[in-house]
Tab-separated table of C-alpha atoms in Angstrom:
chain	number	residue	atom	x	y	z
U	1	LYS	CA	103.757	304.251	157.181
U	2	GLN	CA	100.574	303.336	155.360
U	3	GLU	CA	100.836	302.873	151.596
U	4	VAL	CA	97.780	302.497	149.394
U	5	THR	CA	97.978	301.026	145.908
U	6	GLN	CA	95.257	300.931	143.289
U	7	ILE	CA	95.149	298.590	140.337
U	8	PRO	CA	94.645	299.080	137.455
U	9	ALA	CA	95.825	302.638	136.939
U	10	ALA	CA	93.416	302.992	134.032
U	11	LEU	CA	90.536	300.958	132.687
U	12	SER	CA	88.422	301.271	129.563
U	13	VAL	CA	85.288	299.161	129.219
U	14	PRO	CA	82.190	299.074	127.010
U	15	GLU	CA	78.915	300.271	128.450
U	16	GLY	CA	76.994	297.635	130.386
U	17	GLU	CA	80.011	295.713	131.600
U	18	ASN	CA	80.473	294.841	135.258
U	19	LEU	CA	83.870	295.848	136.592
U	20	VAL	CA	86.085	295.635	139.650
U	21	LEU	CA	88.556	298.185	140.920
U	22	ASN	CA	91.197	297.046	143.367
U	23	CYS	CA	92.784	298.745	146.347
U	24	SER	CA	95.472	297.335	148.623
U	25	PHE	CA	97.042	298.766	151.764
U	26	THR	CA	100.115	297.822	153.759
U	27	ASP	CA	98.950	298.482	157.321
U	28	SER	CA	95.836	296.508	158.241
U	29	ALA	CA	95.247	298.557	161.402
U	30	ILE	CA	92.817	300.893	159.709
U	31	TYR	CA	89.824	302.678	161.216
U	32	ASN	CA	87.864	302.731	157.979
U	33	LEU	CA	88.213	302.770	154.215
U	34	GLN	CA	86.521	305.212	151.905
U	35	TRP	CA	85.968	305.162	148.145
U	36	PHE	CA	85.724	308.455	146.288
U	37	ARG	CA	84.947	309.553	142.785
U	38	GLN	CA	86.638	312.545	141.167
U	39	ASP	CA	85.491	314.090	137.910
U	40	PRO	CA	88.014	316.166	135.905
U	41	GLY	CA	88.573	319.553	137.502
U	42	LYS	CA	86.239	318.755	140.368
U	43	GLY	CA	86.442	317.821	144.010
U	44	LEU	CA	86.095	314.371	145.537
U	45	THR	CA	82.681	312.842	146.026
U	46	SER	CA	82.358	310.219	148.723
U	47	LEU	CA	80.861	306.998	147.352
U	48	LEU	CA	81.112	304.449	150.128
U	49	LEU	CA	82.572	304.245	153.623
U	50	ILE	CA	83.397	300.878	155.156
U	51	GLN	CA	84.100	300.764	158.869
U	52	SER	CA	86.855	298.409	159.984
U	53	SER	CA	84.284	296.083	161.567
U	54	GLN	CA	82.309	295.779	158.335
U	55	ARG	CA	82.999	293.623	155.321
U	56	GLU	CA	81.027	295.462	152.671
U	57	GLN	CA	78.801	298.395	151.811
U	58	THR	CA	76.387	298.851	148.940
U	59	SER	CA	74.920	301.903	147.253
U	60	GLY	CA	72.904	301.410	144.104
U	61	ARG	CA	75.113	299.799	141.470
U	62	LEU	CA	78.183	300.101	143.684
U	63	ASN	CA	79.438	297.517	146.137
U	64	ALA	CA	82.616	297.854	148.135
U	65	SER	CA	84.204	295.070	150.114
U	66	LEU	CA	86.906	295.118	152.744
U	67	ASP	CA	89.284	292.384	153.857
U	68	LYS	CA	91.470	293.877	156.567
U	69	SER	CA	93.526	290.761	157.134
U	70	SER	CA	94.746	290.697	153.549
U	71	GLY	CA	94.879	294.484	153.227
U	72	ARG	CA	92.484	294.649	150.314
U	73	SER	CA	89.316	296.367	149.192
U	74	THR	CA	87.398	296.125	145.954
U	75	LEU	CA	84.858	298.417	144.367
U	76	TYR	CA	82.410	296.593	142.152
U	77	ILE	CA	80.419	298.607	139.614
U	78	ALA	CA	77.502	296.802	138.020
U	79	ALA	CA	76.141	297.568	134.549
U	80	SER	CA	78.579	300.401	133.925
U	81	GLN	CA	77.394	303.569	132.194
U	82	PRO	CA	79.260	306.380	130.396
U	83	GLY	CA	78.382	308.629	133.332
U	84	ASP	CA	80.540	306.406	135.546
U	85	SER	CA	83.636	307.662	133.731
U	86	ALA	CA	85.829	309.338	136.342
U	87	THR	CA	88.827	308.721	138.576
U	88	TYR	CA	88.095	306.445	141.519
U	89	LEU	CA	90.179	306.885	144.646
U	90	CYS	CA	90.549	304.621	147.624
U	91	ALA	CA	91.657	305.993	150.986
U	92	THR	CA	92.309	304.487	154.392
U	93	SER	CA	92.181	306.220	157.736
U	94	ALA	CA	94.496	305.784	160.687
U	95	GLY	CA	93.912	303.048	163.205
U	96	SER	CA	92.120	304.829	166.008
U	97	MET	CA	89.257	307.224	166.456
U	98	GLU	CA	91.485	309.870	168.008
U	99	TYR	CA	92.987	310.457	164.589
U	100	GLY	CA	89.589	311.207	163.123
U	101	ASN	CA	89.605	310.493	159.444
U	102	LYS	CA	93.168	311.382	158.452
U	103	LEU	CA	93.157	309.743	155.026
U	104	VAL	CA	95.950	308.146	153.024
U	105	PHE	CA	95.058	307.978	149.354
U	106	GLY	CA	95.922	305.667	146.516
U	107	ALA	CA	96.849	307.140	143.144
U	108	GLY	CA	93.444	306.297	141.706
U	109	THR	CA	92.009	304.315	138.812
U	110	ILE	CA	90.944	306.290	135.749
U	111	LEU	CA	87.792	304.671	134.406
U	112	ARG	CA	86.385	305.237	130.960
U	113	VAL	CA	83.086	303.654	129.988
U	114	LYS	CA	82.522	303.726	126.256
U	115	SER	CA	79.033	304.072	124.815
B	1	ASP	CA	74.025	322.032	154.162
B	2	ALA	CA	75.959	323.491	151.236
B	3	GLY	CA	78.893	321.203	151.834
B	4	VAL	CA	82.513	322.278	152.261
B	5	ILE	CA	83.035	325.654	150.635
B	6	GLN	CA	86.406	326.800	149.365
B	7	SER	CA	87.483	330.104	147.912
B	8	PRO	CA	88.770	331.162	145.549
B	9	ARG	CA	88.191	328.392	142.996
B	10	HIS	CA	91.119	329.562	140.927
B	11	GLU	CA	94.117	331.679	141.853
B	12	VAL	CA	96.933	332.822	139.620
B	13	THR	CA	99.738	334.691	141.303
B	14	GLU	CA	103.299	335.710	140.708
B	15	MET	CA	106.189	334.036	142.424
B	16	GLY	CA	106.972	335.686	145.741
B	17	GLN	CA	103.427	336.841	146.419
B	18	GLU	CA	101.384	335.792	149.429
B	19	VAL	CA	98.455	333.477	148.753
B	20	THR	CA	95.566	332.788	151.125
B	21	LEU	CA	93.152	329.944	150.556
B	22	ARG	CA	89.902	329.793	152.507
B	23	CYS	CA	87.651	327.016	153.698
B	24	LYS	CA	84.269	326.794	155.398
B	25	PRO	CA	83.655	323.270	156.726
B	26	ILE	CA	80.294	321.581	157.087
B	27	SER	CA	78.531	322.856	160.164
B	28	GLY	CA	78.981	320.572	163.157
B	29	HIS	CA	82.018	318.748	161.807
B	30	ASP	CA	84.871	318.574	164.289
B	31	TYR	CA	87.733	317.693	161.940
B	32	LEU	CA	89.139	319.839	159.149
B	33	PHE	CA	91.814	318.736	156.706
B	34	TRP	CA	93.915	320.484	154.071
B	35	TYR	CA	95.134	318.326	151.170
B	36	ARG	CA	97.186	319.106	148.102
B	37	GLN	CA	96.808	317.267	144.792
B	38	THR	CA	99.416	317.160	142.037
B	39	MET	CA	99.920	314.835	139.103
B	40	MET	CA	103.271	313.707	140.443
B	41	ARG	CA	102.393	313.094	144.080
B	42	GLY	CA	98.633	312.563	144.092
B	43	LEU	CA	96.698	313.631	147.184
B	44	GLU	CA	98.805	314.558	150.193
B	45	LEU	CA	97.617	315.590	153.641
B	46	LEU	CA	99.140	318.903	154.671
B	47	ILE	CA	97.569	319.540	158.079
B	48	TYR	CA	94.463	318.717	160.047
B	49	PHE	CA	92.567	320.259	162.945
B	50	ASN	CA	90.323	318.804	165.609
B	51	ASN	CA	87.981	321.242	167.328
B	52	ASN	CA	89.975	324.137	165.827
B	53	VAL	CA	93.281	322.859	167.237
B	54	PRO	CA	96.061	321.787	164.839
B	55	ILE	CA	96.790	318.126	165.471
B	56	ASP	CA	99.292	317.115	162.820
B	57	ASP	CA	101.131	319.494	160.505
B	58	SER	CA	103.841	317.061	159.483
B	59	GLY	CA	102.683	317.237	155.886
B	60	MET	CA	103.261	320.964	155.570
B	61	PRO	CA	106.112	321.147	153.060
B	62	GLU	CA	108.046	324.006	154.621
B	63	ASP	CA	107.842	327.149	156.719
B	64	ARG	CA	106.354	329.081	153.839
B	65	PHE	CA	103.088	327.256	154.533
B	66	SER	CA	100.883	328.063	157.499
B	67	ALA	CA	97.311	327.216	158.424
B	68	LYS	CA	94.884	328.601	160.958
B	69	MET	CA	91.439	327.778	162.207
B	70	PRO	CA	90.231	330.738	164.288
B	71	ASN	CA	86.774	329.231	164.777
B	72	ALA	CA	84.715	326.168	163.915
B	73	SER	CA	83.435	327.631	160.658
B	74	PHE	CA	86.563	328.976	159.010
B	75	SER	CA	90.099	327.979	158.133
B	76	THR	CA	92.868	329.462	156.022
B	77	LEU	CA	95.950	328.063	154.337
B	78	LYS	CA	98.580	330.666	153.613
B	79	ILE	CA	101.665	330.430	151.424
B	80	GLN	CA	104.230	333.194	151.806
B	81	PRO	CA	106.210	333.610	149.633
B	82	SER	CA	104.698	331.467	146.902
B	83	GLU	CA	106.839	329.531	144.421
B	84	PRO	CA	106.029	327.870	141.069
B	85	ARG	CA	106.359	324.402	142.648
B	86	ASP	CA	103.417	325.255	144.898
B	87	SER	CA	101.142	325.086	141.860
B	88	ALA	CA	98.539	322.421	142.617
B	89	VAL	CA	94.926	321.921	143.572
B	90	TYR	CA	94.355	322.464	147.277
B	91	PHE	CA	91.416	320.709	148.882
B	92	CYS	CA	89.772	321.272	152.192
B	93	ALA	CA	87.759	318.467	153.780
B	94	SER	CA	85.750	318.092	156.959
B	95	SER	CA	84.394	315.154	158.909
B	96	LEU	CA	82.590	314.196	162.065
B	97	SER	CA	85.178	311.562	162.986
B	98	THR	CA	84.199	309.182	160.204
B	99	GLU	CA	83.213	309.995	156.627
B	100	ALA	CA	85.164	312.858	155.050
B	101	PHE	CA	83.589	315.385	152.697
B	102	PHE	CA	85.652	317.454	150.312
B	103	GLY	CA	85.299	320.923	148.883
B	104	GLN	CA	85.642	321.676	145.170
B	105	GLY	CA	89.248	322.739	145.628
B	106	THR	CA	91.311	325.791	144.777
B	107	ARG	CA	93.489	325.513	141.680
B	108	LEU	CA	96.615	327.533	142.408
B	109	THR	CA	98.998	328.557	139.661
B	110	VAL	CA	102.188	330.382	140.601
B	111	VAL	CA	103.967	331.931	137.630
């Protein structure tokens, strides 16, 4: 059974700092890995999707990497801003396309960027 | 596309009442998922459908929960009878085999 762990559970940084959020998973036979952002009382917004054959994806100030063999992914946020404050969730999908995108989530990292 | 649409956004009901949550997936998506989010357990998959057919309902907590997808544009999650421990945020998500998109959720409170 896949287990996803996110470290740290919470992070507080000053504005402008570069930061890294970590995600680890126990079963390396994943189909893809997705990073989400969740604002308080809101739904999940997809940030980046990394297919199992890829090693990284970039969108603006965000860069996500994937190392299947070690069961790890990182989300790098450059030049953090107060608007980045949110909970960041990592999720893996099952190991074959027939399972679609049945996601297993980590508990999330609560990020606070101080102005 | 307006994204995944869920209704209602908030629901407060008394214990023992029937609750129906609704979801409209993104047009053209072939997978639909129902998740539940609580502080204690995080996000848990309840059930998912592929082309309107339930594929895996192993996450449904008990027989009080049921889900249907009568067509490609509509799904319901029903709880009957509801209990206080069912209080949570229920999310619907859809995907076209890869990236999943979530609705805004329904916050259910059972008193």
